[in-house]
GROMACS .gro file of C-alpha atoms in nm:
model
  457
    1MET     CA    1   0.604   1.098   1.283
    2SER     CA    2   0.708   0.849   1.542
    3ALA     CA    3   0.830   0.478   1.403
    4ARG     CA    4   1.001   0.224   1.551
    5ILE     CA    5   1.351   0.136   1.412
    6LEU     CA    6   1.544  -0.146   1.434
    7VAL     CA    7   1.966  -0.067   1.497
    8VAL     CA    8   2.149  -0.410   1.403
    9ASP     CA    9   2.524  -0.358   1.506
   10ASP     CA   10   2.742  -0.624   1.673
   11VAL     CA   11   2.952  -0.333   1.841
   12PRO     CA   12   2.780  -0.186   2.159
   13ALA     CA   13   2.932   0.167   2.085
   14ASN     CA   14   2.769   0.189   1.724
   15VAL     CA   15   2.440   0.110   1.839
   16LYS     CA   16   2.429   0.390   2.139
   17LEU     CA   17   2.531   0.631   1.923
   18LEU     CA   18   2.244   0.576   1.667
   19GLU     CA   19   2.017   0.489   1.960
   20ALA     CA   20   2.090   0.861   2.055
   21ARG     CA   21   2.067   0.983   1.744
   22LEU     CA   22   1.701   0.829   1.685
   23SER     CA   23   1.542   0.860   2.062
   24ALA     CA   24   1.675   1.284   2.002
   25GLU     CA   25   1.432   1.266   1.759
   26TYR     CA   26   1.121   1.101   1.920
   27PHE     CA   27   1.139   0.730   1.729
   28ASP     CA   28   1.132   0.424   1.923
   29VAL     CA   29   1.510   0.260   1.908
   30MET     CA   30   1.515  -0.129   1.932
   31THR     CA   31   1.831  -0.329   1.898
   32ALA     CA   32   1.985  -0.632   1.739
   33SER     CA   33   2.312  -0.737   1.772
   34ASN     CA   34   2.357  -0.992   1.496
   35GLY     CA   35   2.157  -1.120   1.196
   36THR     CA   36   1.978  -1.383   1.309
   37GLU     CA   37   1.812  -1.172   1.603
   38ALA     CA   38   1.725  -0.868   1.356
   39LEU     CA   39   1.540  -1.171   1.091
   40ALA     CA   40   1.303  -1.289   1.347
   41LEU     CA   41   1.254  -0.923   1.484
   42ALA     CA   42   1.166  -0.820   1.114
   43ARG     CA   43   0.921  -1.112   1.125
   44ARG     CA   44   0.730  -1.052   1.397
   45ALA     CA   45   0.647  -0.706   1.238
   46GLU     CA   46   0.835  -0.514   1.550
   47CYS     CA   47   0.987  -0.263   1.328
   48ASP     CA   48   0.914  -0.029   1.073
   49ILE     CA   49   1.318   0.073   0.900
   50ILE     CA   50   1.589  -0.158   0.993
   51LEU     CA   51   1.985   0.054   0.966
   52LEU     CA   52   2.161  -0.229   0.916
   53ASP     CA   53   2.518  -0.293   0.969
   54VAL     CA   54   2.744  -0.481   0.702
   55MET     CA   55   3.033  -0.649   0.944
   56MET     CA   56   2.889  -0.913   1.156
   57PRO     CA   57   2.976  -1.246   1.269
   58ASP     CA   58   2.713  -1.468   1.218
   59MET     CA   59   2.596  -1.361   0.859
   60ASP     CA   60   2.712  -1.006   0.685
   61GLY     CA   61   2.473  -0.720   0.646
   62PHE     CA   62   2.437  -0.814   0.260
   63GLU     CA   63   2.297  -1.160   0.352
   64VAL     CA   64   2.030  -1.068   0.564
   65CYS     CA   65   1.907  -0.758   0.381
   66ARG     CA   66   1.900  -1.057   0.118
   67ARG     CA   67   1.636  -1.256   0.324
   68LEU     CA   68   1.448  -0.995   0.412
   69LYS     CA   69   1.368  -0.844   0.097
   70THR     CA   70   1.298  -1.209  -0.030
   71ASP     CA   71   1.030  -1.292   0.248
   72PRO     CA   72   0.690  -1.181   0.180
   73ALA     CA   73   0.653  -1.155   0.543
   74THR     CA   74   0.947  -0.840   0.529
   75HIS     CA   75   0.994  -0.760   0.176
   76HIS     CA   76   0.811  -0.438   0.251
   77ILE     CA   77   1.008  -0.281   0.545
   78PRO     CA   78   1.267  -0.030   0.407
   79VAL     CA   79   1.613  -0.146   0.456
   80VAL     CA   80   1.916   0.098   0.489
   81MET     CA   81   2.255  -0.016   0.556
   82VAL     CA   82   2.517   0.214   0.778
   83THR     CA   83   2.830   0.101   0.701
   84ALA     CA   84   3.232   0.188   0.734
   85LEU     CA   85   3.239   0.017   0.381
   86ASP     CA   86   3.305   0.348   0.145
   87SER     CA   87   3.339   0.159  -0.247
   88PRO     CA   88   3.102   0.172  -0.507
   89ALA     CA   89   3.154  -0.179  -0.510
   90ASP     CA   90   3.010  -0.241  -0.164
   91ARG     CA   91   2.736   0.018  -0.222
   92ASN     CA   92   2.638  -0.126  -0.519
   93ARG     CA   93   2.618  -0.482  -0.381
   94GLY     CA   94   2.360  -0.347  -0.062
   95LEU     CA   95   2.149  -0.179  -0.334
   96GLU     CA   96   2.170  -0.532  -0.534
   97ALA     CA   97   2.088  -0.657  -0.223
   98GLY     CA   98   1.743  -0.479  -0.177
   99ALA     CA   99   1.822  -0.210   0.026
  100ASP     CA  100   1.703   0.122   0.033
  101ASP     CA  101   1.951   0.305   0.072
  102PHE     CA  102   2.363   0.274   0.195
  103LEU     CA  103   2.476   0.526   0.383
  104THR     CA  104   2.859   0.584   0.435
  105LYS     CA  105   3.028   0.627   0.815
  106PRO     CA  106   3.041   0.849   0.961
  107VAL     CA  107   2.672   0.996   0.866
  108SER     CA  108   2.591   1.256   0.930
  109ASP     CA  109   2.303   1.362   1.158
  110VAL     CA  110   2.099   1.582   0.927
  111VAL     CA  111   2.152   1.338   0.632
  112LEU     CA  112   2.047   1.025   0.844
  113ILE     CA  113   1.754   1.149   0.996
  114ALA     CA  114   1.616   1.320   0.683
  115ARG     CA  115   1.660   0.965   0.551
  116VAL     CA  116   1.482   0.761   0.819
  117ARG     CA  117   1.166   1.046   0.787
  118SER     CA  118   1.149   0.995   0.401
  119LEU     CA  119   1.110   0.604   0.463
  120THR     CA  120   0.881   0.590   0.786
  121ARG     CA  121   0.618   0.798   0.539
  122LEU     CA  122   0.623   0.590   0.265
  123LYS     CA  123   0.641   0.245   0.514
  124MET     CA  124   0.321   0.397   0.689
  125MET     CA  125   0.135   0.484   0.337
  126THR     CA  126   0.221   0.089   0.253
  127ASP     CA  127   0.138  -0.018   0.558
  128GLU     CA  128  -0.211   0.178   0.497
  129LEU     CA  129  -0.289  -0.016   0.223
  130ARG     CA  130  -0.151  -0.363   0.337
  131MET     CA  131  -0.395  -0.336   0.620
  132ARG     CA  132  -0.691  -0.223   0.384
  133ALA     CA  133  -0.606  -0.546   0.132
  134ILE     CA  134  -0.565  -0.789   0.414
  135THR     CA  135  -0.927  -0.906   0.369
  136SER     CA  136  -0.813  -0.966   0.018
  137LEU     CA  137  -0.726  -1.271   0.179
  138GLU     CA  138  -0.998  -1.362   0.294
  139ILE     CA  139  -1.250  -1.361  -0.012
  140GLY     CA  140  -0.983  -1.504  -0.252
  141MET     CA  141  -0.801  -1.276  -0.410
  142GLN     CA  142  -0.402  -1.310  -0.478
  143ALA     CA  143  -0.194  -1.118  -0.238
  144PRO     CA  144   0.064  -0.949  -0.411
  145GLU     CA  145   0.396  -1.012  -0.136
  146ARG     CA  146   0.477  -1.323  -0.349
  147SER     CA  147   0.515  -1.141  -0.677
  148ALA     CA  148   0.681  -0.888  -0.505
  149VAL     CA  149   0.941  -1.082  -0.400
  150VAL     CA  150   1.062  -1.220  -0.765
  151ASP     CA  151   1.009  -0.868  -0.918
  152THR     CA  152   1.296  -0.777  -1.119
  153GLY     CA  153   1.248  -0.431  -1.121
  154LYS     CA  154   1.321  -0.456  -1.520
  155GLY     CA  155   1.098  -0.344  -1.787
  156GLY     CA  156   0.939  -0.030  -1.596
  157ARG     CA  157   0.853   0.286  -1.840
  158ILE     CA  158   1.094   0.596  -1.710
  159LEU     CA  159   1.023   0.973  -1.790
  160LEU     CA  160   1.361   1.147  -1.769
  161VAL     CA  161   1.403   1.478  -1.707
  162ASP     CA  162   1.701   1.691  -1.766
  163ASP     CA  163   1.780   1.979  -1.973
  164ARG     CA  164   2.133   1.876  -2.052
  165GLU     CA  165   2.243   1.660  -2.341
  166SER     CA  166   2.548   1.536  -2.249
  167SER     CA  167   2.417   1.429  -1.944
  168TYR     CA  168   2.029   1.325  -2.061
  169GLU     CA  169   2.199   1.117  -2.352
  170ARG     CA  170   2.459   0.882  -2.079
  171LEU     CA  171   2.123   0.853  -1.862
  172ALA     CA  172   1.921   0.741  -2.115
  173THR     CA  173   2.161   0.521  -2.257
  174ILE     CA  174   2.222   0.339  -1.905
  175LEU     CA  175   1.850   0.298  -1.810
  176ALA     CA  176   1.744   0.177  -2.207
  177ALA     CA  177   1.967  -0.166  -2.122
  178GLU     CA  178   1.655  -0.245  -1.884
  179HIS     CA  179   1.389   0.040  -1.907
  180THR     CA  180   1.179   0.245  -2.159
  181ILE     CA  181   1.280   0.545  -2.136
  182ASP     CA  182   1.163   0.902  -2.257
  183VAL     CA  183   1.323   1.210  -2.223
  184GLU     CA  184   1.191   1.535  -2.164
  185PRO     CA  185   1.452   1.806  -2.146
  186ASN     CA  186   1.166   2.115  -2.103
  187PRO     CA  187   1.075   2.109  -1.749
  188THR     CA  188   0.821   2.357  -1.819
  189GLU     CA  189   0.635   2.089  -2.057
  190ALA     CA  190   0.763   1.782  -1.788
  191LEU     CA  191   0.473   1.757  -1.551
  192PHE     CA  192   0.234   1.744  -1.844
  193HIS     CA  193   0.437   1.452  -1.975
  194ALA     CA  194   0.434   1.302  -1.645
  195ALA     CA  195   0.057   1.259  -1.627
  196GLU     CA  196   0.001   1.149  -1.940
  197GLY     CA  197   0.250   0.895  -1.979
  198ASN     CA  198   0.170   0.649  -1.723
  199TYR     CA  199   0.522   0.628  -1.575
  200ASP     CA  200   0.669   0.397  -1.342
  201LEU     CA  201   0.949   0.611  -1.256
  202LEU     CA  202   1.023   0.980  -1.254
  203ILE     CA  203   1.421   1.072  -1.264
  204VAL     CA  204   1.442   1.462  -1.231
  205SER     CA  205   1.749   1.655  -1.241
  206LEU     CA  206   1.799   1.954  -0.960
  207ASP     CA  207   2.009   2.153  -1.206
  208LEU     CA  208   1.803   2.229  -1.454
  209ASN     CA  209   1.853   2.605  -1.598
  210ASN     CA  210   1.644   2.886  -1.523
  211PHE     CA  211   1.367   2.612  -1.383
  212ASP     CA  212   1.318   2.470  -1.017
  213GLY     CA  213   1.412   2.102  -1.015
  214LEU     CA  214   1.216   2.054  -0.645
  215ARG     CA  215   0.950   2.290  -0.772
  216LEU     CA  216   0.902   2.026  -1.030
  217CYS     CA  217   0.874   1.753  -0.761
  218SER     CA  218   0.688   1.910  -0.518
  219GLN     CA  219   0.376   1.952  -0.821
  220ALA     CA  220   0.389   1.574  -0.901
  221ARG     CA  221   0.348   1.479  -0.555
  222SER     CA  222   0.023   1.746  -0.538
  223LEU     CA  223  -0.074   1.605  -0.910
  224GLU     CA  224  -0.360   1.326  -0.838
  225ARG     CA  225  -0.230   1.203  -1.182
  226THR     CA  226   0.125   1.153  -1.065
  227ARG     CA  227   0.107   1.161  -0.666
  228HIS     CA  228   0.206   0.766  -0.639
  229VAL     CA  229   0.471   0.796  -0.914
  230PRO     CA  230   0.812   0.716  -0.727
  231ILE     CA  231   1.072   1.051  -0.782
  232LEU     CA  232   1.444   0.924  -0.788
  233ALA     CA  233   1.657   1.297  -0.826
  234ILE     CA  234   2.001   1.368  -0.969
  235ALA     CA  235   2.190   1.646  -0.841
  236ASP     CA  236   2.520   1.781  -0.863
  237PRO     CA  237   2.771   1.740  -0.508
  238GLU     CA  238   2.734   2.058  -0.438
  239ASN     CA  239   2.324   2.050  -0.415
  240SER     CA  240   2.368   1.772  -0.163
  241THR     CA  241   2.171   1.986   0.091
  242ARG     CA  242   1.856   2.039  -0.153
  243LEU     CA  243   1.854   1.685  -0.194
  244LEU     CA  244   1.751   1.661   0.180
  245ARG     CA  245   1.508   1.913   0.158
  246GLY     CA  246   1.374   1.717  -0.155
  247LEU     CA  247   1.344   1.419   0.060
  248GLU     CA  248   1.102   1.604   0.227
  249ILE     CA  249   0.888   1.702   0.026
  250GLY     CA  250   0.845   1.338  -0.111
  251VAL     CA  251   1.140   1.246  -0.319
  252ASN     CA  252   1.213   0.873  -0.284
  253ASP     CA  253   1.582   0.819  -0.345
  254TYR     CA  254   1.838   1.030  -0.520
  255LEU     CA  255   2.147   1.033  -0.668
  256LEU     CA  256   2.504   1.270  -0.670
  257ARG     CA  257   2.696   1.269  -1.010
  258PRO     CA  258   2.902   1.170  -1.156
  259VAL     CA  259   2.651   0.844  -1.130
  260ASP     CA  260   2.760   0.559  -1.142
  261LYS     CA  261   2.590   0.302  -1.379
  262ILE     CA  262   2.534   0.019  -1.162
  263GLU     CA  263   2.397   0.225  -0.894
  264LEU     CA  264   2.176   0.403  -1.104
  265LEU     CA  265   2.005   0.058  -1.242
  266ALA     CA  266   2.021  -0.075  -0.900
  267ARG     CA  267   1.836   0.228  -0.748
  268ALA     CA  268   1.593   0.249  -1.044
  269ARG     CA  269   1.522  -0.098  -0.997
  270THR     CA  270   1.424  -0.070  -0.584
  271GLN     CA  271   1.154   0.194  -0.688
  272ILE     CA  272   1.015   0.018  -0.990
  273ARG     CA  273   0.929  -0.280  -0.746
  274ARG     CA  274   0.817  -0.083  -0.500
  275ARG     CA  275   0.567   0.120  -0.749
  276ARG     CA  276   0.437  -0.208  -0.857
  277TYR     CA  277   0.362  -0.344  -0.532
  278THR     CA  278   0.207  -0.046  -0.415
  279ASP     CA  279  -0.020  -0.037  -0.737
  280HIS     CA  280  -0.111  -0.422  -0.692
  281LEU     CA  281  -0.188  -0.308  -0.338
  282ARG     CA  282  -0.431  -0.027  -0.455
  283ASP     CA  283  -0.574  -0.259  -0.690
  284ASN     CA  284  -0.689  -0.514  -0.441
  285VAL     CA  285  -0.842  -0.254  -0.200
  286GLN     CA  286  -1.017  -0.138  -0.475
  287ASN     CA  287  -1.107  -0.468  -0.598
  288SER     CA  288  -1.188  -0.544  -0.228
  289ILE     CA  289  -1.453  -0.254  -0.254
  290GLU     CA  290  -1.605  -0.329  -0.621
  291MET     CA  291  -1.615  -0.710  -0.465
  292ALA     CA  292  -1.850  -0.593  -0.138
  293ILE     CA  293  -2.076  -0.428  -0.354
  294THR     CA  294  -2.111  -0.622  -0.661
  295ASP     CA  295  -2.336  -0.943  -0.717
  296ALA     CA  296  -2.026  -1.178  -0.844
  297LEU     CA  297  -2.264  -1.344  -1.086
  298THR     CA  298  -2.449  -1.057  -1.294
  299GLY     CA  299  -2.218  -0.805  -1.230
  300LEU     CA  300  -2.503  -0.556  -1.085
  301HIS     CA  301  -2.461  -0.432  -0.754
  302ASN     CA  302  -2.604  -0.640  -0.464
  303ARG     CA  303  -2.892  -0.577  -0.190
  304ARG     CA  304  -2.632  -0.404   0.044
  305TYR     CA  305  -2.523  -0.142  -0.185
  306MET     CA  306  -2.861  -0.085  -0.328
  307GLU     CA  307  -3.026  -0.004   0.021
  308SER     CA  308  -2.736   0.203   0.098
  309HIS     CA  309  -2.760   0.408  -0.208
  310LEU     CA  310  -3.082   0.396  -0.265
  311ALA     CA  311  -3.161   0.589   0.085
  312THR     CA  312  -2.897   0.878  -0.082
  313LEU     CA  313  -3.126   0.879  -0.367
  314ALA     CA  314  -3.430   0.915  -0.211
  315GLU     CA  315  -3.281   1.210  -0.004
  316GLN     CA  316  -3.174   1.439  -0.251
  317ALA     CA  317  -3.506   1.387  -0.513
  318SER     CA  318  -3.684   1.474  -0.189
  319THR     CA  319  -3.471   1.810  -0.142
  320ARG     CA  320  -3.472   1.879  -0.499
  321GLY     CA  321  -3.839   1.782  -0.535
  322LYS     CA  322  -3.739   1.537  -0.820
  323PRO     CA  323  -3.940   1.258  -0.892
  324LEU     CA  324  -3.754   0.895  -0.816
  325ALA     CA  325  -3.901   0.570  -0.980
  326LEU     CA  326  -3.830   0.242  -0.861
  327MET     CA  327  -3.931  -0.108  -1.010
  328ILE     CA  328  -3.841  -0.480  -0.854
  329LEU     CA  329  -3.851  -0.715  -1.159
  330ASP     CA  330  -3.885  -1.058  -1.083
  331ILE     CA  331  -3.807  -1.367  -1.366
  332ASP     CA  332  -4.116  -1.636  -1.397
  333TYR     CA  333  -4.107  -1.928  -1.334
  334PHE     CA  334  -3.745  -1.937  -1.235
  335LYS     CA  335  -3.743  -2.239  -1.022
  336SER     CA  336  -3.882  -2.405  -1.353
  337ILE     CA  337  -3.530  -2.330  -1.520
  338ASN     CA  338  -3.334  -2.470  -1.246
  339ASP     CA  339  -3.525  -2.785  -1.198
  340ASN     CA  340  -3.553  -2.853  -1.598
  341TYR     CA  341  -3.258  -2.768  -1.685
  342GLY     CA  342  -3.020  -2.757  -1.416
  343HIS     CA  343  -2.836  -2.467  -1.202
  344ASP     CA  344  -2.604  -2.396  -1.456
  345ALA     CA  345  -2.840  -2.273  -1.673
  346GLY     CA  346  -3.047  -2.054  -1.419
  347ASP     CA  347  -2.683  -1.893  -1.408
  348ASP     CA  348  -2.672  -1.828  -1.766
  349VAL     CA  349  -3.028  -1.655  -1.788
  350LEU     CA  350  -2.912  -1.437  -1.477
  351ARG     CA  351  -2.593  -1.301  -1.659
  352GLU     CA  352  -2.778  -1.246  -1.981
  353PHE     CA  353  -3.072  -1.121  -1.809
  354ALA     CA  354  -2.826  -0.837  -1.649
  355VAL     CA  355  -2.690  -0.783  -1.996
  356ARG     CA  356  -3.026  -0.684  -2.128
  357VAL     CA  357  -3.118  -0.497  -1.842
  358ARG     CA  358  -2.747  -0.313  -1.859
  359LYS     CA  359  -2.899  -0.212  -2.244
  360SER     CA  360  -3.204  -0.087  -2.131
  361ILE     CA  361  -3.123   0.148  -1.853
  362ARG     CA  362  -2.904   0.503  -1.837
  363GLY     CA  363  -2.594   0.530  -1.686
  364ILE     CA  364  -2.734   0.709  -1.373
  365ASP     CA  365  -3.011   0.453  -1.293
  366LEU     CA  366  -2.879   0.185  -1.052
  367ALA     CA  367  -2.976  -0.186  -1.130
  368CYS     CA  368  -2.921  -0.420  -0.830
  369ARG     CA  369  -2.958  -0.810  -0.780
  370TYR     CA  370  -3.221  -0.749  -0.484
  371GLY     CA  371  -3.203  -1.182  -0.437
  372GLY     CA  372  -3.268  -1.461  -0.589
  373GLU     CA  373  -3.441  -1.397  -0.956
  374GLU     CA  374  -3.519  -1.050  -0.827
  375PHE     CA  375  -3.375  -0.723  -0.919
  376VAL     CA  376  -3.432  -0.390  -0.848
  377ILE     CA  377  -3.386  -0.060  -1.060
  378VAL     CA  378  -3.376   0.300  -0.909
  379MET     CA  379  -3.443   0.586  -1.173
  380PRO     CA  380  -3.386   0.910  -1.071
  381GLU     CA  381  -3.547   1.209  -1.213
  382THR     CA  382  -3.815   0.979  -1.330
  383ASP     CA  383  -4.185   0.997  -1.317
  384LEU     CA  384  -4.406   0.697  -1.298
  385HIS     CA  385  -4.539   0.798  -1.672
  386VAL     CA  386  -4.168   0.759  -1.790
  387ALA     CA  387  -4.071   0.490  -1.602
  388GLY     CA  388  -4.354   0.266  -1.736
  389MET     CA  389  -4.209   0.306  -2.107
  390VAL     CA  390  -3.864   0.197  -1.968
  391ALA     CA  391  -4.014  -0.127  -1.784
  392GLU     CA  392  -4.221  -0.204  -2.093
  393ARG     CA  393  -3.923  -0.154  -2.311
  394LEU     CA  394  -3.717  -0.398  -2.074
  395ARG     CA  395  -4.011  -0.620  -2.056
  396ARG     CA  396  -3.988  -0.710  -2.433
  397SER     CA  397  -3.630  -0.676  -2.414
  398ILE     CA  398  -3.685  -1.005  -2.196
  399ALA     CA  399  -3.963  -1.180  -2.381
  400GLY     CA  400  -3.874  -1.095  -2.727
  401GLU     CA  401  -3.530  -1.312  -2.774
  402PRO     CA  402  -3.474  -1.692  -2.639
  403PHE     CA  403  -3.189  -1.669  -2.335
  404ALA     CA  404  -2.886  -1.920  -2.457
  405ILE     CA  405  -2.809  -2.185  -2.187
  406HIS     CA  406  -2.552  -2.481  -2.180
  407LYS     CA  407  -2.290  -2.267  -2.353
  408GLY     CA  408  -2.535  -2.175  -2.671
  409ALA     CA  409  -2.678  -2.539  -2.718
  410LYS     CA  410  -3.009  -2.496  -2.638
  411ARG     CA  411  -3.219  -2.135  -2.642
  412ILE     CA  412  -3.536  -2.135  -2.371
  413GLU     CA  413  -3.844  -1.876  -2.360
  414VAL     CA  414  -3.791  -1.650  -2.061
  415THR     CA  415  -4.042  -1.320  -1.930
  416ILE     CA  416  -4.033  -1.122  -1.621
  417SER     CA  417  -4.294  -0.964  -1.403
  418ILE     CA  418  -4.210  -0.551  -1.261
  419GLY     CA  419  -4.364  -0.391  -0.990
  420LEU     CA  420  -4.365  -0.007  -1.019
  421THR     CA  421  -4.425   0.302  -0.823
  422THR     CA  422  -4.235   0.611  -0.731
  423LEU     CA  423  -4.113   0.851  -0.473
  424GLU     CA  424  -4.294   1.161  -0.451
  425GLN     CA  425  -4.391   1.217  -0.095
  426LYS     CA  426  -4.076   1.451   0.052
  427GLY     CA  427  -3.921   1.226   0.309
  428GLU     CA  428  -4.073   0.876   0.257
  429ALA     CA  429  -3.939   0.594   0.415
  430VAL     CA  430  -3.769   0.391   0.093
  431GLY     CA  431  -3.882   0.049   0.318
  432ASP     CA  432  -4.221   0.165   0.206
  433VAL     CA  433  -4.112   0.253  -0.136
  434LEU     CA  434  -4.003  -0.088  -0.191
  435LYS     CA  435  -4.309  -0.250  -0.027
  436ARG     CA  436  -4.541  -0.029  -0.322
  437ALA     CA  437  -4.322  -0.186  -0.575
  438ASP     CA  438  -4.363  -0.524  -0.407
  439THR     CA  439  -4.695  -0.531  -0.432
  440ALA     CA  440  -4.708  -0.395  -0.774
  441LEU     CA  441  -4.464  -0.693  -0.870
  442TYR     CA  442  -4.731  -0.938  -0.650
  443ARG     CA  443  -5.062  -0.836  -0.865
  444ALA     CA  444  -4.820  -0.853  -1.157
  445LYS     CA  445  -4.769  -1.219  -1.071
  446HIS     CA  446  -5.095  -1.273  -0.974
  447ASP     CA  447  -5.263  -1.129  -1.349
  448GLY     CA  448  -5.043  -1.377  -1.526
  449ARG     CA  449  -4.691  -1.283  -1.524
  450ASN     CA  450  -4.528  -1.113  -1.845
  451ARG     CA  451  -4.662  -0.818  -1.736
  452VAL     CA  452  -4.563  -0.430  -1.551
  453VAL     CA  453  -4.789  -0.319  -1.320
  454SER     CA  454  -4.770   0.037  -1.143
  455HIS     CA  455  -4.846   0.147  -0.841
  456ALA     CA  456  -4.925   0.494  -0.777
  457ALA     CA  457  -4.762   0.680  -0.460
   0.00000   0.00000   0.00000
């Protein structure tokens, strides 16, 4: 797992030591000797993780971290403070500034490398989502960066898995000051609880009686519904080795007992902020996909999706020896609606038309806006007779009730013409099926409109 690590320290000996440790694990290491240089490198997206010293001459590490985490261009880069400062106040100050971890020198090679690898996996996942979501800006969707930098990380839903009453009562009391907390003292029920609860964070004790907490963490990572929920592990100091193993299997962060109140809240906020950010990225990706295949006005699939999916449906029908019906629908005299009542009225008609189409077809049928006022409906496992009945029902649905326009101020009569055909020849090109349906539609319009005409294969 290669990644580019930025080491920021004004002491050359410290830089050389970290550089040697990381290079031995095949990480690509770059260095900066002060905060200003580090900020510039980070803004150019030249690093995946930043190892940051606190005591530096131009600006200290706390200020550098704060600037990184409040800049939309750099807030997603993991920051680990590596410093000789060892007081709880210093550690909490670093976490409050947004650091993902705070390691006190001298740091063992095992702890350092485990932490860097864990954060590298996280950064690569986030980068992939950011890359996929980049087009969301081009199609007018809001990027999540600016909301992410002002997110406090409070108000999350947390599941605490701990079977020691004295422990979970104290932890729950601390966390309840900022979050909604559920406690699950039965580890065998915890995974089911986590899967059903839509949580922002799982906090798991690794010192459970008669149950392996790491196995629970591993199961949470393998289950689809909890795969992306961050995990904060808590363990007694003698179990620190197991915590490092936890980082390898997907634990996001950890705490050693006795748990410091401020540190617990800071680490919980960090994980919840990151969860919200990645969820927003995933939503953007999903919305981008939906927008790419959906007609914005009607909410039906667009022509691009229809042409791709129709080929798949036709292949399935041929392979299974099942019929496939296809109809092309055209709103009669649609141009006159736009000319007489305005394009807003035309849009009202198109939206309502799509609603009535959805009500008239099955869930497995494919309804698409083909272009302008033309629509295509594809009906798997449907012969010409049944498709004709559906088409006639849809025609009556359109003609039977006037369409409201201008926010309901006026109602107008609308009719449609439908051309209908089926795919019945194995391996027939979908283009030929569309042409046949289009020919049937032409006949319907030529014969007086407001009718269904079938064209047998």
